Coordinates of C-alpha atoms in Angstrom, one line a residue:
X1 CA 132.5 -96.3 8.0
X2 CA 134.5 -99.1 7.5
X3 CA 135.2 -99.5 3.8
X4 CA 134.1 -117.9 2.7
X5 CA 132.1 -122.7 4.2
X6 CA 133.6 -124.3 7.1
X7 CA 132.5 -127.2 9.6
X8 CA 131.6 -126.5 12.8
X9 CA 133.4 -127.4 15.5
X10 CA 131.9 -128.9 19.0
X11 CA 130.8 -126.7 21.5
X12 CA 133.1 -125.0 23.4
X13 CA 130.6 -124.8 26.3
X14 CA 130.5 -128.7 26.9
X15 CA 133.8 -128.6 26.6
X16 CA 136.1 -129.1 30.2
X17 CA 136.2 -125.3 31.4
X18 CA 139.5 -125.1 33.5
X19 CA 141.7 -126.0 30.4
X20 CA 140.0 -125.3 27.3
X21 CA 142.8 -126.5 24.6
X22 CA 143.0 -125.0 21.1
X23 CA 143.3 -127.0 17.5
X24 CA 146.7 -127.3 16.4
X25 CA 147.5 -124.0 14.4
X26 CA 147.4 -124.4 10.5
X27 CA 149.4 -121.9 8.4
X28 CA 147.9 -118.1 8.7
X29 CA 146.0 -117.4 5.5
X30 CA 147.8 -114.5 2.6
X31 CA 145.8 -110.6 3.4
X32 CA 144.1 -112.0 0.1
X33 CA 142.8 -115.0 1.5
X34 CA 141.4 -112.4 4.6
X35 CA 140.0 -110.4 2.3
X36 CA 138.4 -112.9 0.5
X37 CA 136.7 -114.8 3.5
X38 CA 135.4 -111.1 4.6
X39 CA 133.5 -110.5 1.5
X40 CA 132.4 -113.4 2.0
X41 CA 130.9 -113.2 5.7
X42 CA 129.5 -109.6 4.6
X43 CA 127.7 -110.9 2.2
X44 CA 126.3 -113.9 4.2
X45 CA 125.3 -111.4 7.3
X46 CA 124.0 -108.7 5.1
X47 CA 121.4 -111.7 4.0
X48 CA 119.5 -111.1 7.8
X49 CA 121.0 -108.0 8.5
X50 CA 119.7 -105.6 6.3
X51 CA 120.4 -101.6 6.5
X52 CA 123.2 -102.0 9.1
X53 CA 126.6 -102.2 6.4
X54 CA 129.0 -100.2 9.3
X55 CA 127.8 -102.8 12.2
X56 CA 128.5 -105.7 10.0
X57 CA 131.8 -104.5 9.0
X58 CA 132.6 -103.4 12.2
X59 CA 131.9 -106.4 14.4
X60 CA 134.0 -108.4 11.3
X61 CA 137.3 -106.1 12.0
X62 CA 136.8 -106.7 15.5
X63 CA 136.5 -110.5 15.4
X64 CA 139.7 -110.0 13.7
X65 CA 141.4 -108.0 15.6
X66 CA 140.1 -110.2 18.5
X67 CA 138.4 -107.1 20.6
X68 CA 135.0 -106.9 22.6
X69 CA 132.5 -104.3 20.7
X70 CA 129.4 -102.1 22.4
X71 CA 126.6 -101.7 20.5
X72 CA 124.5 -98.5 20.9
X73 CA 121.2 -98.1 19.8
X74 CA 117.1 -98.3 20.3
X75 CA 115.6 -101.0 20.3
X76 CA 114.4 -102.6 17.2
X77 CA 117.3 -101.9 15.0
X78 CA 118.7 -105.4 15.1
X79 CA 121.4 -105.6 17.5
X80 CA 120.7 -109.2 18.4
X81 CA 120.1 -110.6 15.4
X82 CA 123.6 -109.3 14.3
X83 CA 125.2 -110.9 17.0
X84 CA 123.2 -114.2 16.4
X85 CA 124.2 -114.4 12.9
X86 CA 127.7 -113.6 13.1
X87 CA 128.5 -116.6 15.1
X88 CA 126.7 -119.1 12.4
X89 CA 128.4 -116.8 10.0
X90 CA 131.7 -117.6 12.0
X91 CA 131.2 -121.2 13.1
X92 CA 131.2 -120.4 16.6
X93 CA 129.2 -121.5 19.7
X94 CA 127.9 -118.2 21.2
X95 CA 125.4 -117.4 24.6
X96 CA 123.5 -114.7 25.3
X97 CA 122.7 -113.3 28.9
X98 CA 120.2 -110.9 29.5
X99 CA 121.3 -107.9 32.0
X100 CA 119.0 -107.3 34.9
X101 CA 120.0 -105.2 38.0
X102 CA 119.1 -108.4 40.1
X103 CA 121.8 -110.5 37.7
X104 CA 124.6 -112.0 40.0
X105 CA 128.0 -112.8 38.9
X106 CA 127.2 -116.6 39.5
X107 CA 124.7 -116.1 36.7
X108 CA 127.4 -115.4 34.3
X109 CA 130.6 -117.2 34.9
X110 CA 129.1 -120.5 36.7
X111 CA 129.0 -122.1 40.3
X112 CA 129.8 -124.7 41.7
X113 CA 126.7 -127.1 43.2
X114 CA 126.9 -130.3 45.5
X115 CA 126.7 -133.7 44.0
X116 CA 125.4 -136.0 46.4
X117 CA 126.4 -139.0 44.7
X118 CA 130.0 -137.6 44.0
X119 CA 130.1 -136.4 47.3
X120 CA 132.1 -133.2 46.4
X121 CA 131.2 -129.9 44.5
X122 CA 131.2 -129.6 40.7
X123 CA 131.4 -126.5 38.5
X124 CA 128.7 -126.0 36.1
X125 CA 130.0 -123.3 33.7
X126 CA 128.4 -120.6 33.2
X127 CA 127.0 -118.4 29.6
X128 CA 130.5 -116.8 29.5
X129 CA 131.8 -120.2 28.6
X130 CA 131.6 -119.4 24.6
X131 CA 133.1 -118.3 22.0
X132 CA 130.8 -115.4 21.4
X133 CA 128.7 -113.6 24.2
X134 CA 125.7 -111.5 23.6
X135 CA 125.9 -109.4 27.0
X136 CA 121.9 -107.7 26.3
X137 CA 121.4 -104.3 27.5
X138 CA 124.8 -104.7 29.9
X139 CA 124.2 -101.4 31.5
X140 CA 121.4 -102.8 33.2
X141 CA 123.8 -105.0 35.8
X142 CA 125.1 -103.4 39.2
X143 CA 128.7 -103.0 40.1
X144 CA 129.5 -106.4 41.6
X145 CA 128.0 -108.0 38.0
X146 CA 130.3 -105.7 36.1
X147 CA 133.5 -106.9 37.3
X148 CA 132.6 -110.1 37.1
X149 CA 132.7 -109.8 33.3
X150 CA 135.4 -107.3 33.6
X151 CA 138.0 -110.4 34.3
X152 CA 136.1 -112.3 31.2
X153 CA 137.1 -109.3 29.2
X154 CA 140.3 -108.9 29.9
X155 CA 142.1 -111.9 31.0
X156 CA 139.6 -114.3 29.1
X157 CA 139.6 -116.2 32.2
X158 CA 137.2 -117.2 35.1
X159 CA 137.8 -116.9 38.4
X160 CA 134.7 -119.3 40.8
X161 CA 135.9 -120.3 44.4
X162 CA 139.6 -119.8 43.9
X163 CA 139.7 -121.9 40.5
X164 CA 141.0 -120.2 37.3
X165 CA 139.1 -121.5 34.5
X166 CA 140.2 -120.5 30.6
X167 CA 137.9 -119.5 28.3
X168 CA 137.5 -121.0 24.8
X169 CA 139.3 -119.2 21.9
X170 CA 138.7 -117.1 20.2
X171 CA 136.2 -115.4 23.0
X172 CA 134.7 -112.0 22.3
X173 CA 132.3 -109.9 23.8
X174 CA 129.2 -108.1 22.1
X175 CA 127.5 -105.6 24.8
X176 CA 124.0 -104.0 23.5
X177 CA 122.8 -101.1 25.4
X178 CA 119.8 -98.3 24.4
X179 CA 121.4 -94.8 25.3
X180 CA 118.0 -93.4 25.3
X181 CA 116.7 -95.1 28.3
X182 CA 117.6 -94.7 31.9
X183 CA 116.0 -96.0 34.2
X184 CA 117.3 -99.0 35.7
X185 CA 120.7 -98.5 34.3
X186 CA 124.2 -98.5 36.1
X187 CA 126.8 -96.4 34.0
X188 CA 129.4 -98.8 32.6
X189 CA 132.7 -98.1 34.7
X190 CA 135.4 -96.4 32.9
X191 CA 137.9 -99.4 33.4
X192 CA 135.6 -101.9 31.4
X193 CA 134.7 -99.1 28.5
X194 CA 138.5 -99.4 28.0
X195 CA 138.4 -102.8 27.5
X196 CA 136.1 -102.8 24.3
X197 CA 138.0 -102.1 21.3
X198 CA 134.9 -100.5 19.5
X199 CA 131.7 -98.9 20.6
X200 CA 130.0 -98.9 17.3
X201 CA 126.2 -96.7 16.9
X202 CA 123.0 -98.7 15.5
X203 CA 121.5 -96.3 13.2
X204 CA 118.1 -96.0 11.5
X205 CA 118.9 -97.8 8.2
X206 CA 117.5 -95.9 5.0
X207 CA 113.9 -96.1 3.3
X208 CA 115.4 -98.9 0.7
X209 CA 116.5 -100.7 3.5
X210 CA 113.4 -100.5 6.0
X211 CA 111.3 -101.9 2.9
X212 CA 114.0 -104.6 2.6
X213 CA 113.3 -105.4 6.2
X214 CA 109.6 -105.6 5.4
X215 CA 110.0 -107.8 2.2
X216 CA 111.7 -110.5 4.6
X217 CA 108.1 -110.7 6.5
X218 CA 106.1 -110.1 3.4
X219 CA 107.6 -113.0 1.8
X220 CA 107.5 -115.3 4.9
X221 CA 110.6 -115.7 5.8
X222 CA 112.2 -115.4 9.7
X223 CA 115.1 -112.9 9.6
X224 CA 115.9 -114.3 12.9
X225 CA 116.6 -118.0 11.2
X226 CA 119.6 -117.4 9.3
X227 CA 119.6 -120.7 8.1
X228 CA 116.0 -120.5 6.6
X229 CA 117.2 -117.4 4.7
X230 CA 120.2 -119.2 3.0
X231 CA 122.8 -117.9 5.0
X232 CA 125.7 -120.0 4.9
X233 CA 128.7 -120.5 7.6
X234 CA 131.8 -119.7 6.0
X235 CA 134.3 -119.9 9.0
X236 CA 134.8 -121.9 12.5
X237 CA 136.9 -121.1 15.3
X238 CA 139.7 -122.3 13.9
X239 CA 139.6 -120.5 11.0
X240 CA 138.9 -117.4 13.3
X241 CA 142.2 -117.8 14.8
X242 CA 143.9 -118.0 11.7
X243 CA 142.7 -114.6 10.6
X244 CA 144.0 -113.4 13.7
X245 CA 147.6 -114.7 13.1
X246 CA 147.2 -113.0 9.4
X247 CA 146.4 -109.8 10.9
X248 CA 149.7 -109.6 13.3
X249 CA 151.5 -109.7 10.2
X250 CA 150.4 -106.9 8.9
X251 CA 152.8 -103.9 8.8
X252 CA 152.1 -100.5 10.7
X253 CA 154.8 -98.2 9.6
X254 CA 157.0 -95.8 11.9
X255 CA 154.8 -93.0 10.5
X256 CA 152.0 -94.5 11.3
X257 CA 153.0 -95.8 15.0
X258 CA 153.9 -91.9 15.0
X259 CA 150.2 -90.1 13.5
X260 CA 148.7 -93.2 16.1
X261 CA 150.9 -91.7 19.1
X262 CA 149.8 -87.9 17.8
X263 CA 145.7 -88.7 17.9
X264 CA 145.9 -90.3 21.2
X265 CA 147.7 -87.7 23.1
X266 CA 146.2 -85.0 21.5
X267 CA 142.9 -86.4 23.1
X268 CA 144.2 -85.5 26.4
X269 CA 144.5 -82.0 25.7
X270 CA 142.1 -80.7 23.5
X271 CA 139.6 -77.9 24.3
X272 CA 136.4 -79.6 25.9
X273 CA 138.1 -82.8 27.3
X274 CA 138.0 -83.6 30.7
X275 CA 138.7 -87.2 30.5
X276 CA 141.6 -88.3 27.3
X277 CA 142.2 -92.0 26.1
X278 CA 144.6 -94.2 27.3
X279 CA 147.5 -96.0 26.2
X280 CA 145.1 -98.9 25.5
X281 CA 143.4 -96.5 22.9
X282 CA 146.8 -96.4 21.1
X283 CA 147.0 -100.7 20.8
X284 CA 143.5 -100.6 20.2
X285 CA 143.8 -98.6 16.9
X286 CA 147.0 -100.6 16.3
X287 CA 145.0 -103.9 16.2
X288 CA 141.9 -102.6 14.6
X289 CA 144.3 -100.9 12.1
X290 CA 146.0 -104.3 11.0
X291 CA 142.2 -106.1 11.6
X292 CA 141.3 -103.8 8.7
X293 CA 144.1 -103.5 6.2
X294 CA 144.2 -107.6 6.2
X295 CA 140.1 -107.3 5.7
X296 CA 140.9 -105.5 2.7
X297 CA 143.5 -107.7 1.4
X298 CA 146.0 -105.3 2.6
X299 CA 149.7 -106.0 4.4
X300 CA 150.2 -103.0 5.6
X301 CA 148.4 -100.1 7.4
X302 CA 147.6 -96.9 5.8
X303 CA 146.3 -93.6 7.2
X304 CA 142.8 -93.7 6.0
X305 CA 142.3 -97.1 8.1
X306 CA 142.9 -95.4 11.3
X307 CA 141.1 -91.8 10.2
X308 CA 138.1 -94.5 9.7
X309 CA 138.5 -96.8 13.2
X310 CA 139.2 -93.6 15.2
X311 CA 135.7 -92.8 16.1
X312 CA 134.9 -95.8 17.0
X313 CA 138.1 -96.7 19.1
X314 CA 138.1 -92.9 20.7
X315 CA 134.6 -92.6 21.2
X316 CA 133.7 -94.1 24.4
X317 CA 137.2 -93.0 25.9
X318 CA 136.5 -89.7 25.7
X319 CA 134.8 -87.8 28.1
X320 CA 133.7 -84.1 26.9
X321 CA 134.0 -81.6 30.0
X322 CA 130.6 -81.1 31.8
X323 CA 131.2 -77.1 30.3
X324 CA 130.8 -78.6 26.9
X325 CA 128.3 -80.9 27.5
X326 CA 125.9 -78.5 28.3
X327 CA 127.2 -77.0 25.2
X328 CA 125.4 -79.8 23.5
X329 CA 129.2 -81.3 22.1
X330 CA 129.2 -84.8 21.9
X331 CA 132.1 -87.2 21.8
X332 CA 132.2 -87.9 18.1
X333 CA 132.4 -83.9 17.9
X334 CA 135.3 -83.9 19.4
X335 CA 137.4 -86.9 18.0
X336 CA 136.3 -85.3 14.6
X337 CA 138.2 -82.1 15.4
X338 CA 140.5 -84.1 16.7
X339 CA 141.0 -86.2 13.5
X340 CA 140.9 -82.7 11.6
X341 CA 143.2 -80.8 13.8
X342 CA 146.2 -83.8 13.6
X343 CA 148.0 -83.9 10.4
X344 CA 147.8 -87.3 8.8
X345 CA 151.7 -89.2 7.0
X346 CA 151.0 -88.4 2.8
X347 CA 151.3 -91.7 0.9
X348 CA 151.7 -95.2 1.4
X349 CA 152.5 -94.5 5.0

């Protein structure tokens, strides 16, 4: 769908949460040097995660582009082990939090507890302090839980008894949840779906690929110790944050800006629609346009890059009408006629 060794750094978590400072900025690498250091994490990923080439890709673009990403899938198919070796991959501290519908925001941003001996209260951050959260079956949290994170998400900030606390950079979001079980689930408002650039879809991987899965255990190694199977770290956050700065660089051409503009709007009044994307969907394909093109040693955007991203930008943003739902027309259905109906620029542009 979507077609290298650092040191680590300390972690982020331990660090002081109301002001988390950032390494002095180096020089942003050339869209070579991107492209190189995504091969590179690909490769090192694709060492765990086997049968899963679009969610490795896809989480890469979005660590680029520096967006949160919802995974959808059963169980089983490697969700969290994708997440866990991205951030050794990437050099970056990363948490995970289990949803529950008892989970309360406290459990997730921090609280502050008495010291005795201090006699005054201290702030004991919580999982969100890191660079890269696993948020596990997120649809399983109430309301109150929700917007808790919602802030994280947005203003990559925490907000505990009046004190604003910054989260480390770069900070990104990686949501699980299985869309075929409901029970005990909360449907994810529509203002936090916004907020994640991509929802990508965990697929079944392919017969080759199951009996690669099954070699790993056969030959008695842990998939889910990335360092046991040779994969090496090739980034840290530093490094992370100069991809980003390689990426703004990249050129999106009026004709672009313009087919971007076109998609988006047409979303809002297409046959079967009832909810369209938002502006955000438009900055979203923007930044996962550029994430890509530099990914692929690229300065500029082309076409293809945002025929590719669309679906997963558009897809959760889109909400068919209840008519067409019982129709049986999905989401993807639509943003593929959309893609079809909506001429793309010819050329370079």
């Amino acid at each position: 769908m979507f077609s290298s060794v650092g040191e680590s750094e300390p972690s982020a978590a331990t660090a002081a949460p109301a002001a988390t400072a950032s390494a002095p900025a180096t020089a942003a690498p050339s869209v070579a040097e991107v492209g190189t250091q995504f091969d590179a994490c690909v490769a090192e990923i694709s060492k765990a995660v086997v049968g899963q080439p679009d969610l490795i890709e896809g989480v890469l673009i979005a660590l680029v582009a520096g967006g949160h990403v919802l995974i959808e899938g059963p169980p089983g198919l490697g969700k969290t082990l994708l997440v866990t070796t991205l951030a050794h991959v990437a050099g970056c501290d990363s948490g995970r939090v289990q949803f529950t519908p008892d989970l309360m925001p406290a459990d997730v941003t921090g609280h502050s507890v008495y010291d005795l001996q201090q006699k005054a209260f201290t702030f004991v951050p919580g999982p969100v302090f890191t660079n890269l959260l696993l948020a596990d079956e997120i649809n399983r949290a109430p309301a109150k839980t929700q917007a808790a994170l919602l802030e994280a998400m947005q203003e990559r900030q925490v907000t505990v008894d009046g004190d604003t606390r910054r989260l480390p950079d770069p900070f990104l979001v990686l949501a699980t949840q299985n869309p075929l079980e409901q029970e005990g689930t909360y449907p994810l408002p529509e203002a936090q779906l916004d907020r994640f650039l991509f929802k990508l879809l965990a697929d079944y991987p392919d017969r080759e690929g199951e009996r690669a899965i099954l070699n790993l255990y056969v030959n008695g190694t842990d998939p889910r110790d990335p360092v046991g199977l040779g994969v090496k770290q090739v980034l840290n956050a530093e490094r992370v944050r100069s991809l980003r700065r390689a990426a703004v660089g990249v050129i999106v051409e009026p004709a672009v800006t313009d087919y971007i503009t076109r998609l988006v709007r047409k979303t809002r009044s297409w046959p079967g629609v009832e909810v369209g994307a938002s502006p955000r969907a438009g900055v979203s394909l923007v930044l996962a346009g550029r994430a890509a093109a530099a990914c692929r040693g690229r300065d500029f955007v082309i076409p293809d890059d945002i025929k590719e991203l669309a679906p997963a930008v558009l897809r959760h943003r889109v909400r068919p009408a209840p008519d067409a739902e019982l129709e049986g027309v999905t989401a993807d259905a639509l943003v593929a006629a959309i893609l079809d109906a909506v001429e793309a620029p010819k050329g370079r542009a």
